[in-house]
Amino acid sequence: MSATIPVAETPLVRFLLGRADDALILGHRLSEWTGHAPILEEELALANIGLDLIGQARALYAFAAEAEGAGHDEDDYAYLRDEGQFRNLLIAERPRGDFADTMVRQALYAIYAEMFWQAASQSTQRELAGFAAKAAKEMAYHVRHAGTWVVRLGDGTAESHARAQAALDRIAPYLDEMFDAEDPSLAGIVPDVPALRPGWDGAVRALLEEAKLSLPDVPFPQRGGRAGRHGETLGHLLATFQHLHRSHPGATW
Amino acid sequence: MYTQGLVSIEGAGGAEEERFQARVDAEERIEPNDRMPEAYRRTLLRQISQHAHSEIVGMLPEGNWITRAPSLKRKAALLAKVQDEGGHGLYLYAAAETLGSSREEMVDALLEGRAKYSSIFNYPTRTWADIGAIGWLVDGAAIMNQIPLCRCSYGPYARAMIRICREESFHQRQGYEIMLTLCRGTEAQKAMAQDALDRWWWPCLMMFGPPDGESQHSDASARWKIKRFSNDGLRQKFIDATVPQAHYLGLAVPDPELRFDEASGHWHSGPIDWEEFRRVLAGGGVCNRDRLEARRRAHEEGAWVREAALAYAARQRRVAA
């Protein structure tokens, strides 16, 4: 077995790993659909969206490697960190669930991520700003795709409405964490995340209204992903994801 | 990825069929609105839909490794490859629909076990090297079969095959590159590559179908320029192309009778176990049941999604009217 790597996490490295992990873990969840989607066209779309996210993760791991300066590469970060070192939002690791779970989560995350990368395209760090502009365009497509499905499901049949509402109820506790502020020392490089909330609230309200769905009250929002405090599902995901890589220390693939 | 010639063909006759045959002989493309013998239409519909089903079922054995791919680069490449297969399924269903069937009817035939798909996908992908072997060997064999289909007499099929062959060639190079990386890697990786070749070699040779003498359908398909080369001819071409590639990898082809015949310029290979072929075709492969059940489950679990999309679209149409 390959040993776990230590990561020297400056606030910048931690920020970059967090965003990379969001994209990787969510991309992985989408890749779990391959061969099992409800419609052939959705096989293609889910794979496309997953590929965008995995591509984003790879670019962000490369930034993190440069910022850390310890000679790590994308695969070291993806395959050789333990669960507690993963910095992804909890929303990303929630199980794939049914098609409603997948699309509701995707829409809520994509609306957020489009706003986040749009804001990050103004970063004082030029490379990050360039990446962010491209990522924002990808997320805009994901918003359209997943948003359209949320409306179809919410306003489709009684069953699809019930499933979409149940999916929304299940994912709601994980939304607040998206708006937690990044380290203040990163001001200028990283957008003011809490400031994205009103715009997101407005966009989500409009979407849910069209879909005839309602966001439930959340008495106990869940957070802790950025600090490495995960639920029970990430460990299983990583066991599957990392097993082969870790079983052959030092091998090239 | 691949289609087996499992079609049945009735004899053709009459002045109209002679005119049709003259068009085919003149290498004219037959298009959806053209008159065509019923047997020609049925033959193509069955072949193209089987080919589409093979693409869709073929997503499962490779999909088995997407969540476990050993590097991010490989994960992305495999996800993109399997997505391409879904895309091939989509164009092929569309090509088959021009012959008067609907995708729903074709998918039902698959799920009810009335339609065939390529038997190669009833073998399991046990290790990561199987992903390399499928790209190199299964896609390699598929390309051998499919390049001639780019000149098939039926226009929509021929055009779909041009695009598909281009993508399959890319997949084949990618698969070979996975094998090359493994063979230049650790002892364990090289052993994994050898084991994959050992398991996939013979089933890949079977992909070309039964020996020419036993193939029931080749005559009419050849006359209609759907099939342009014999099973044995294509199989030999595949062996001749692939054996040197295996040697370059430093792998042993699992055939004790394999030797280069100077006189003919071909690789001579040993007998194929056609019992195994028939057994897997009849449902006795390791994964036959799992493959069909996975497709059925996806279809059943997706029913409410498709119903919702239809209900929503119908409501939107009413609002617009």
Coordinates of C-alpha atoms in Angstrom, one line a residue:
Chain A
M1 CA 0.0 0.0 0.0
S2 CA 1.2 3.5 -0.8
A3 CA 1.5 5.7 2.3
T4 CA -0.6 8.8 2.8
I5 CA 1.2 12.0 1.9
P6 CA 1.5 14.9 4.4
V7 CA 0.4 18.2 2.8
A8 CA 1.8 21.6 4.0
E9 CA -1.4 23.5 3.9
T10 CA -1.0 27.2 3.7
P11 CA -4.4 29.0 3.5
L12 CA -3.9 29.2 -0.3
V13 CA -3.1 25.5 -0.7
R14 CA -6.1 24.7 1.5
F15 CA -8.4 26.8 -0.5
L16 CA -7.2 25.3 -3.8
L17 CA -7.5 21.8 -2.5
G18 CA -11.0 22.5 -1.2
R19 CA -12.2 23.7 -4.6
A20 CA -10.4 20.8 -6.4
D21 CA -11.9 18.3 -4.0
D22 CA -15.4 19.7 -4.6
A23 CA -15.0 19.2 -8.3
L24 CA -13.3 15.7 -8.1
I25 CA -15.8 14.2 -5.6
L26 CA -18.8 15.6 -7.4
G27 CA -17.4 14.5 -10.8
H28 CA -16.8 11.0 -9.3
R29 CA -20.4 10.9 -8.1
L30 CA -21.6 11.7 -11.6
S31 CA -19.3 9.1 -13.1
E32 CA -21.1 6.5 -11.0
W33 CA -24.1 6.9 -13.3
T34 CA -22.2 5.6 -16.4
G35 CA -24.2 2.8 -18.0
H36 CA -27.1 3.3 -15.6
A37 CA -28.8 6.6 -16.6
P38 CA -32.5 6.8 -17.3
I39 CA -32.1 8.0 -20.9
L40 CA -29.3 7.5 -23.3
E41 CA -29.0 11.3 -23.9
E42 CA -28.4 11.6 -20.1
E43 CA -25.6 9.1 -20.2
L44 CA -23.8 11.5 -22.5
A45 CA -24.8 14.6 -20.5
L46 CA -23.8 13.3 -17.1
A47 CA -20.5 12.1 -18.4
N48 CA -19.9 15.5 -20.0
I49 CA -20.6 17.3 -16.8
G50 CA -18.5 14.8 -14.8
L51 CA -15.6 15.3 -17.3
D52 CA -15.8 19.1 -16.9
L53 CA -15.6 18.7 -13.1
I54 CA -12.7 16.3 -13.2
G55 CA -10.9 18.6 -15.6
Q56 CA -11.5 21.5 -13.2
A57 CA -10.1 19.3 -10.3
R58 CA -7.0 18.5 -12.3
A59 CA -6.3 22.2 -13.0
L60 CA -6.8 23.2 -9.4
Y61 CA -4.6 20.4 -8.1
A62 CA -1.8 21.7 -10.4
F63 CA -2.3 25.1 -8.9
A64 CA -2.2 23.6 -5.4
A65 CA 1.0 21.7 -6.3
E66 CA 2.7 24.9 -7.4
A67 CA 1.5 26.7 -4.3
E68 CA 2.6 23.9 -1.9
G69 CA 6.0 23.5 -3.7
A70 CA 6.5 20.0 -2.2
G71 CA 6.8 18.2 -5.5
H72 CA 3.3 16.7 -5.3
D73 CA 1.1 16.1 -8.4
E74 CA -2.6 15.8 -9.1
D75 CA -2.6 12.0 -8.4
D76 CA -0.8 12.4 -5.1
Y77 CA -3.5 14.8 -3.9
A78 CA -6.4 12.7 -5.3
Y79 CA -5.1 9.2 -4.4
L80 CA -2.8 9.6 -1.5
R81 CA -4.7 11.8 1.0
D82 CA -6.9 10.2 3.6
E83 CA -10.5 11.1 4.2
G84 CA -9.6 13.7 6.9
Q85 CA -7.4 15.6 4.5
F86 CA -10.1 16.0 1.9
R87 CA -11.4 19.6 2.0
N88 CA -14.6 19.2 -0.1
L89 CA -18.0 20.6 0.8
L90 CA -20.3 18.0 2.2
I91 CA -22.8 18.6 -0.5
A92 CA -20.3 17.1 -3.0
E93 CA -19.9 13.8 -1.2
R94 CA -23.6 13.0 -0.6
P95 CA -24.5 9.8 -2.4
R96 CA -25.6 9.7 -6.0
G97 CA -29.1 8.8 -5.0
D98 CA -31.8 8.7 -7.6
F99 CA -31.9 10.9 -10.7
A100 CA -33.7 13.6 -8.7
D101 CA -31.0 13.6 -6.0
T102 CA -28.4 14.0 -8.7
M103 CA -30.1 16.8 -10.6
V104 CA -31.3 18.8 -7.6
R105 CA -27.8 18.7 -6.0
Q106 CA -26.2 19.5 -9.4
A107 CA -28.4 22.5 -10.0
L108 CA -27.9 24.0 -6.5
Y109 CA -24.2 23.4 -6.6
A110 CA -23.8 24.7 -10.2
I111 CA -25.7 27.9 -9.5
Y112 CA -23.3 28.5 -6.6
A113 CA -20.2 27.5 -8.5
E114 CA -21.0 29.6 -11.5
M115 CA -21.3 32.6 -9.2
F116 CA -18.2 31.7 -7.4
W117 CA -16.0 31.2 -10.5
Q118 CA -17.5 34.3 -12.1
A119 CA -16.4 36.3 -9.0
A120 CA -13.0 34.5 -9.0
S121 CA -12.4 35.5 -12.6
Q122 CA -11.5 38.9 -11.0
S123 CA -8.8 37.4 -8.8
T124 CA -5.6 39.3 -8.5
Q125 CA -3.9 36.0 -9.2
R126 CA -3.9 35.9 -13.0
E127 CA -3.7 32.2 -13.6
L128 CA -6.5 31.5 -11.2
A129 CA -8.6 34.3 -12.8
G130 CA -8.1 32.7 -16.2
F131 CA -9.1 29.3 -15.0
A132 CA -12.1 30.8 -13.2
A133 CA -13.4 32.4 -16.3
K134 CA -13.4 29.1 -18.1
A135 CA -14.9 27.2 -15.2
A136 CA -17.7 29.8 -14.9
K137 CA -18.7 29.1 -18.5
E138 CA -18.8 25.3 -17.9
M139 CA -20.9 25.8 -14.8
A140 CA -23.3 28.0 -16.7
Y141 CA -23.9 25.0 -19.0
H142 CA -24.4 22.8 -15.9
V143 CA -26.9 25.3 -14.5
R144 CA -28.9 25.2 -17.7
H145 CA -28.9 21.4 -17.9
A146 CA -29.6 20.5 -14.3
G147 CA -32.0 23.4 -13.9
T148 CA -34.1 22.3 -16.8
W149 CA -34.3 18.8 -15.3
V150 CA -35.3 20.2 -11.9
V151 CA -38.2 22.0 -13.5
R152 CA -39.2 18.9 -15.5
L153 CA -39.1 16.7 -12.4
G154 CA -40.7 19.2 -10.1
D155 CA -43.4 20.0 -12.6
G156 CA -43.7 16.6 -14.3
T157 CA -45.7 13.9 -12.7
A158 CA -46.9 13.4 -9.1
E159 CA -44.1 10.9 -8.5
S160 CA -41.4 13.0 -10.0
H161 CA -42.6 16.0 -8.0
A162 CA -42.5 14.0 -4.8
R163 CA -39.0 12.6 -5.6
A164 CA -37.7 16.1 -6.5
Q165 CA -39.1 17.5 -3.3
A166 CA -37.6 14.7 -1.2
A167 CA -34.2 15.2 -2.9
L168 CA -34.4 18.9 -2.0
D169 CA -35.3 18.1 1.6
R170 CA -32.3 15.7 1.8
I171 CA -29.7 18.1 0.4
A172 CA -30.9 21.2 2.1
P173 CA -28.8 20.8 5.3
Y174 CA -25.7 21.0 3.2
L175 CA -26.3 24.3 1.4
D176 CA -25.2 26.8 4.1
E177 CA -21.7 25.4 4.2
M178 CA -21.1 26.6 0.6
F179 CA -21.2 30.2 1.8
D180 CA -18.7 29.9 4.6
A181 CA -15.9 32.5 4.2
E182 CA -12.5 31.6 3.1
D183 CA -9.4 32.6 5.1
P184 CA -9.2 36.4 5.3
S185 CA -5.6 36.4 4.3
L186 CA -6.7 35.4 0.8
A187 CA -8.8 38.6 0.2
G188 CA -8.3 39.7 -3.4
I189 CA -7.2 36.3 -4.6
V190 CA -10.4 34.6 -3.5
P191 CA -13.9 36.1 -3.8
D192 CA -15.9 37.2 -0.8
V193 CA -17.9 33.9 -0.5
P194 CA -20.7 35.0 1.9
A195 CA -21.4 37.9 -0.4
L196 CA -22.6 35.4 -3.1
R197 CA -25.5 34.3 -0.9
P198 CA -28.2 36.9 -1.9
G199 CA -27.6 36.3 -5.6
W200 CA -27.8 32.5 -5.1
D201 CA -30.9 32.8 -3.0
G202 CA -32.6 34.8 -5.7
A203 CA -31.6 32.4 -8.5
V204 CA -32.6 29.3 -6.5
R205 CA -35.9 30.9 -5.5
A206 CA -36.7 31.6 -9.1
L207 CA -35.8 28.0 -10.2
L208 CA -37.7 26.3 -7.4
E209 CA -40.8 28.5 -8.1
E210 CA -40.8 27.4 -11.7
A211 CA -40.3 23.8 -10.5
K212 CA -43.1 24.1 -8.0
L213 CA -40.7 23.0 -5.2
S214 CA -40.0 24.6 -1.9
L215 CA -36.8 24.8 0.1
P216 CA -37.5 23.4 3.6
D217 CA -36.5 25.1 6.8
V218 CA -33.2 23.7 8.0
P219 CA -32.9 23.7 11.8
F220 CA -29.5 22.1 11.8
P221 CA -27.2 23.0 8.8
Q222 CA -24.3 20.6 8.4
R223 CA -20.8 21.8 7.9
G224 CA -17.2 20.6 8.4
G225 CA -16.1 19.4 5.0
R226 CA -13.5 22.1 4.5
A227 CA -12.0 21.0 7.9
G228 CA -12.0 17.4 6.9
R229 CA -14.9 16.4 9.1
H230 CA -17.0 14.3 6.7
G231 CA -20.0 12.1 6.9
E232 CA -19.9 8.3 6.4
T233 CA -20.1 8.3 2.6
L234 CA -16.7 9.8 1.6
G235 CA -14.7 7.0 3.1
H236 CA -16.5 4.5 0.9
L237 CA -16.0 6.6 -2.1
L238 CA -12.3 6.9 -1.5
A239 CA -11.9 3.2 -0.7
T240 CA -13.2 2.5 -4.2
F241 CA -11.5 5.4 -5.9
Q242 CA -8.0 5.0 -4.3
H243 CA -7.7 1.2 -3.9
L244 CA -6.0 0.3 -7.2
H245 CA -3.6 3.3 -7.2
R246 CA -2.6 2.6 -3.6
S247 CA -2.1 -1.1 -4.1
H248 CA 0.9 -0.5 -6.4
P249 CA 3.2 1.9 -4.7
G250 CA 5.3 4.0 -7.1
A251 CA 3.7 2.5 -10.2
T252 CA 3.0 4.6 -13.3
W253 CA -0.3 4.2 -15.0
Chain B
M1 CA -18.4 -1.6 -30.9
Y2 CA -19.2 -4.7 -32.8
T3 CA -22.1 -6.5 -34.4
Q4 CA -22.4 -10.2 -35.1
G5 CA -24.0 -11.4 -38.3
L6 CA -26.9 -13.1 -36.7
V7 CA -29.4 -12.0 -39.3
S8 CA -31.7 -14.2 -41.4
I9 CA -32.2 -13.4 -45.0
E10 CA -34.9 -14.5 -47.5
G11 CA -34.2 -15.0 -51.1
A12 CA -34.7 -12.2 -53.5
G13 CA -36.4 -12.3 -56.9
G14 CA -38.5 -10.3 -59.4
A15 CA -37.8 -7.3 -61.7
E16 CA -37.9 -4.8 -58.9
E17 CA -35.3 -6.7 -56.9
E18 CA -33.2 -6.9 -59.9
R19 CA -33.3 -3.2 -60.3
F20 CA -32.4 -2.8 -56.6
Q21 CA -29.5 -5.2 -57.0
A22 CA -28.3 -3.3 -60.1
R23 CA -28.1 -0.1 -57.9
V24 CA -26.2 -1.9 -55.2
D25 CA -23.8 -3.4 -57.8
A26 CA -23.2 0.1 -59.2
E27 CA -22.2 1.1 -55.6
E28 CA -25.1 3.5 -55.3
R29 CA -26.1 4.3 -51.7
I30 CA -29.5 3.2 -50.7
E31 CA -31.3 5.9 -48.8
P32 CA -34.2 5.7 -46.3
N33 CA -37.0 6.7 -48.7
D34 CA -35.7 4.4 -51.5
R35 CA -37.5 1.2 -52.4
M36 CA -35.8 -1.8 -51.0
P37 CA -36.5 -5.5 -50.5
E38 CA -38.2 -6.3 -47.2
A39 CA -35.5 -8.8 -46.4
Y40 CA -32.8 -6.1 -47.0
R41 CA -34.6 -3.7 -44.7
R42 CA -35.0 -6.4 -42.0
T43 CA -31.4 -7.6 -42.3
L44 CA -30.1 -4.1 -41.8
L45 CA -32.5 -3.2 -39.1
R46 CA -31.4 -6.2 -37.1
Q47 CA -27.7 -5.7 -37.8
I48 CA -27.8 -1.9 -37.0
S49 CA -29.9 -2.4 -33.9
Q50 CA -27.7 -5.2 -32.6
H51 CA -24.7 -2.9 -33.2
A52 CA -26.4 -0.1 -31.2
H53 CA -27.2 -2.6 -28.4
S54 CA -23.6 -3.7 -28.4
E55 CA -22.5 -0.1 -27.9
I56 CA -24.8 0.4 -25.0
V57 CA -24.1 -3.0 -23.2
G58 CA -20.4 -2.4 -24.0
M59 CA -20.5 0.6 -21.7
L60 CA -20.9 -1.7 -18.7
P61 CA -17.7 -3.7 -18.6
E62 CA -15.6 -0.6 -19.1
G63 CA -17.8 1.5 -16.8
N64 CA -16.9 -1.1 -14.2
W65 CA -13.5 0.6 -13.9
I66 CA -14.4 4.3 -14.1
T67 CA -14.7 4.7 -10.4
R68 CA -11.4 2.9 -9.8
A69 CA -9.2 4.2 -12.6
P70 CA -5.7 4.5 -11.3
S71 CA -4.9 8.1 -12.3
L72 CA -7.0 11.2 -13.0
K73 CA -5.8 11.2 -16.6
R74 CA -7.0 7.6 -17.1
K75 CA -10.2 8.3 -15.3
A76 CA -11.1 11.2 -17.5
A77 CA -10.0 9.3 -20.7
L78 CA -12.1 6.3 -19.7
L79 CA -15.2 8.3 -18.9
A80 CA -14.8 10.1 -22.3
K81 CA -14.4 6.8 -24.0
V82 CA -17.5 5.2 -22.5
Q83 CA -19.3 8.4 -23.3
D84 CA -18.3 8.0 -26.9
E85 CA -19.8 4.5 -26.9
G86 CA -23.1 6.0 -25.7
G87 CA -22.8 8.4 -28.6
H88 CA -22.3 5.6 -31.0
G89 CA -25.4 3.9 -29.7
L90 CA -27.3 7.1 -30.2
Y91 CA -26.3 7.5 -33.9
L92 CA -26.9 3.8 -34.6
Y93 CA -30.3 3.8 -33.1
A94 CA -31.0 6.9 -35.2
A95 CA -29.7 5.1 -38.3
A96 CA -31.9 2.1 -37.5
E97 CA -34.9 4.3 -37.0
T98 CA -34.7 5.3 -40.7
L99 CA -35.7 1.7 -41.4
G100 CA -39.0 2.0 -39.7
S101 CA -38.5 0.9 -36.1
S102 CA -38.4 3.2 -33.0
R103 CA -35.7 3.3 -30.4
E104 CA -38.3 2.2 -27.8
E105 CA -39.1 -0.9 -29.8
M106 CA -35.5 -1.8 -30.3
V107 CA -34.6 -1.3 -26.6
D108 CA -37.6 -3.4 -25.6
A109 CA -36.3 -6.2 -27.8
L110 CA -32.9 -6.0 -26.1
L111 CA -34.4 -5.9 -22.6
E112 CA -36.8 -8.8 -23.3
G113 CA -33.9 -10.9 -24.6
R114 CA -35.2 -11.0 -28.2
A115 CA -32.3 -9.0 -29.7
K116 CA -28.6 -9.9 -29.5
Y117 CA -25.6 -7.8 -28.6
S118 CA -22.0 -8.6 -29.1
S119 CA -21.1 -11.6 -26.9
I120 CA -17.7 -10.2 -26.1
F121 CA -19.3 -8.0 -23.4
N122 CA -20.4 -11.1 -21.5
Y123 CA -16.8 -11.5 -20.3
P124 CA -15.9 -9.7 -17.0
T125 CA -13.4 -6.9 -16.7
R126 CA -11.4 -8.2 -13.7
T127 CA -8.4 -5.9 -13.6
W128 CA -7.4 -2.5 -14.9
A129 CA -5.4 -4.2 -17.7
D130 CA -8.7 -5.4 -19.1
I131 CA -9.4 -1.7 -20.0
G132 CA -6.2 -1.7 -22.0
A133 CA -7.0 -5.0 -23.6
I134 CA -10.6 -4.0 -24.5
G135 CA -9.3 -0.9 -26.3
W136 CA -6.5 -2.6 -28.0
L137 CA -8.1 -6.0 -28.9
V138 CA -11.9 -5.6 -28.8
D139 CA -11.9 -2.2 -30.4
G140 CA -9.2 -3.4 -32.8
A141 CA -11.3 -6.3 -33.9
A142 CA -14.4 -4.0 -34.1
I143 CA -12.4 -1.7 -36.4
M144 CA -11.5 -4.6 -38.7
N145 CA -15.2 -5.5 -39.0
Q146 CA -16.4 -1.9 -39.3
I147 CA -14.1 -0.2 -41.7
P148 CA -15.7 -2.1 -44.6
L149 CA -19.1 -1.0 -43.2
C150 CA -18.2 2.6 -44.1
R151 CA -18.9 1.5 -47.7
C152 CA -22.0 -0.4 -46.8
S153 CA -24.8 0.0 -49.4
Y154 CA -27.1 1.6 -46.9
G155 CA -26.3 5.3 -46.7
P156 CA -27.2 6.2 -43.1
Y157 CA -25.3 3.1 -41.7
A158 CA -22.3 3.9 -43.9
R159 CA -22.2 7.5 -42.7
A160 CA -22.6 6.6 -39.0
M161 CA -19.7 4.1 -39.4
I162 CA -17.3 6.7 -40.7
R163 CA -17.6 8.7 -37.6
I164 CA -17.6 5.7 -35.3
C165 CA -14.5 4.2 -36.9
R166 CA -12.6 7.4 -36.4
E167 CA -13.4 7.4 -32.7
E168 CA -12.8 3.6 -32.4
S169 CA -9.3 4.1 -33.9
F170 CA -8.6 6.6 -31.2
H171 CA -9.8 4.2 -28.5
Q172 CA -7.7 1.5 -29.9
R173 CA -4.5 3.6 -29.7
Q174 CA -5.5 4.6 -26.2
G175 CA -6.0 1.0 -25.2
Y176 CA -2.7 0.0 -26.6
E177 CA -1.0 2.8 -24.8
I178 CA -2.5 1.6 -21.5
M179 CA -1.0 -1.9 -22.3
L180 CA 2.4 -0.3 -23.2
T181 CA 2.5 1.6 -19.9
L182 CA 1.7 -1.6 -18.0
C183 CA 4.3 -3.6 -19.8
R184 CA 6.9 -1.0 -19.1
G185 CA 5.9 -0.8 -15.5
T186 CA 6.3 -3.0 -12.4
E187 CA 6.4 -6.9 -12.6
A188 CA 2.8 -6.9 -11.1
Q189 CA 1.6 -4.5 -13.8
K190 CA 3.2 -6.6 -16.6
A191 CA 1.6 -9.8 -15.2
M192 CA -1.7 -8.0 -15.2
A193 CA -1.2 -7.1 -18.9
Q194 CA -0.3 -10.7 -19.7
D195 CA -3.3 -12.1 -17.8
A196 CA -5.6 -9.7 -19.7
L197 CA -4.2 -10.8 -23.1
D198 CA -4.6 -14.4 -22.0
R199 CA -8.3 -13.9 -21.3
W200 CA -9.3 -11.6 -24.1
W201 CA -7.3 -13.1 -27.1
W202 CA -9.6 -16.0 -28.0
P203 CA -12.9 -14.2 -27.3
C204 CA -11.6 -11.4 -29.6
L205 CA -10.9 -13.9 -32.4
M206 CA -14.5 -15.2 -32.0
M207 CA -15.8 -11.7 -32.5
F208 CA -15.4 -12.2 -36.3
G209 CA -18.1 -14.9 -36.2
P210 CA -18.2 -18.6 -37.1
P211 CA -15.9 -20.0 -39.8
D212 CA -16.9 -19.1 -43.4
G213 CA -18.2 -22.6 -44.1
E214 CA -20.6 -22.4 -41.2
S215 CA -21.8 -18.9 -41.5
Q216 CA -25.4 -19.0 -42.6
H217 CA -26.0 -15.4 -43.6
S218 CA -23.0 -14.2 -45.5
D219 CA -24.3 -14.8 -49.0
A220 CA -27.2 -12.3 -49.2
S221 CA -25.3 -9.8 -47.0
A222 CA -22.4 -10.0 -49.5
R223 CA -24.7 -9.6 -52.5
W224 CA -26.3 -6.5 -50.9
K225 CA -22.9 -5.1 -50.1
I226 CA -23.6 -5.0 -46.4
K227 CA -20.8 -7.4 -45.7
R228 CA -17.8 -7.2 -48.0
F229 CA -15.2 -9.6 -46.5
S230 CA -15.6 -13.1 -45.0
N231 CA -15.4 -13.8 -41.3
D232 CA -12.2 -15.8 -41.7
G233 CA -10.6 -13.2 -43.9
L234 CA -11.2 -10.4 -41.4
R235 CA -10.1 -12.7 -38.5
Q236 CA -6.8 -13.4 -40.3
K237 CA -6.2 -9.7 -41.0
F238 CA -6.7 -9.0 -37.3
I239 CA -4.3 -11.7 -36.2
D240 CA -1.7 -10.5 -38.7
A241 CA -2.0 -7.0 -37.4
T242 CA -2.1 -7.8 -33.7
V243 CA 0.5 -10.5 -33.2
P244 CA 3.4 -8.1 -33.9
Q245 CA 1.8 -5.6 -31.5
A246 CA 1.8 -8.2 -28.8
H247 CA 5.4 -9.0 -29.4
Y248 CA 6.3 -5.3 -29.2
L249 CA 4.7 -5.2 -25.8
G250 CA 6.8 -8.2 -24.8
L251 CA 3.6 -10.3 -24.2
A252 CA 3.0 -13.9 -25.2
V253 CA -0.1 -14.7 -27.4
P254 CA -1.8 -17.6 -25.7
D255 CA -1.8 -19.9 -28.7
P256 CA 0.8 -22.7 -28.7
E257 CA 0.3 -23.2 -32.5
L258 CA 1.0 -19.6 -33.4
R259 CA 3.8 -19.3 -36.0
F260 CA 4.6 -17.1 -38.9
D261 CA 4.1 -18.9 -42.3
E262 CA 6.7 -17.5 -44.7
A263 CA 5.0 -19.0 -47.7
S264 CA 1.6 -17.3 -47.2
G265 CA 3.0 -14.3 -45.3
H266 CA 0.3 -14.8 -42.6
W267 CA 0.4 -15.9 -39.0
H268 CA -0.9 -19.4 -38.6
S269 CA -3.1 -19.8 -35.5
G270 CA -4.5 -22.8 -33.6
P271 CA -8.2 -23.9 -33.5
I272 CA -10.8 -21.7 -31.9
D273 CA -13.0 -23.3 -29.2
W274 CA -16.4 -22.7 -30.9
E275 CA -18.1 -24.5 -28.0
E276 CA -17.2 -21.6 -25.8
F277 CA -18.5 -19.2 -28.4
R278 CA -21.8 -21.0 -28.7
R279 CA -22.1 -21.3 -24.9
V280 CA -21.5 -17.6 -24.3
L281 CA -23.8 -16.6 -27.1
A282 CA -26.5 -18.9 -25.6
G283 CA -26.3 -17.1 -22.3
G284 CA -23.6 -19.1 -20.5
G285 CA -20.9 -16.4 -20.2
V286 CA -19.9 -15.0 -16.8
C287 CA -21.8 -11.8 -17.2
N288 CA -24.7 -12.4 -19.6
R289 CA -27.3 -12.2 -16.8
D290 CA -25.6 -9.3 -15.1
R291 CA -25.4 -7.2 -18.3
L292 CA -29.1 -7.6 -19.1
E293 CA -30.2 -7.1 -15.5
A294 CA -28.1 -3.9 -15.3
R295 CA -29.8 -2.6 -18.5
R296 CA -33.2 -3.6 -17.3
R297 CA -32.7 -2.0 -13.9
A298 CA -31.5 1.3 -15.5
H299 CA -34.6 1.2 -17.7
E300 CA -37.0 0.4 -14.9
E301 CA -35.5 2.8 -12.5
G302 CA -35.5 5.5 -15.1
A303 CA -39.2 5.1 -16.1
W304 CA -40.5 7.8 -13.7
V305 CA -37.9 10.2 -15.2
R306 CA -39.0 9.6 -18.7
E307 CA -42.6 9.9 -17.7
A308 CA -41.9 13.2 -16.0
A309 CA -40.2 14.6 -19.1
L310 CA -43.1 13.5 -21.3
A311 CA -45.7 14.9 -18.9
Y312 CA -43.8 18.2 -18.6
A313 CA -43.3 18.5 -22.4
A314 CA -47.0 17.8 -23.0
R315 CA -48.0 20.4 -20.6
Q316 CA -45.7 23.0 -22.2
R317 CA -47.2 22.2 -25.6
R318 CA -50.7 22.8 -24.2
V319 CA -49.6 26.1 -22.7
A320 CA -48.1 27.2 -26.0
A321 CA -51.2 26.1 -28.0

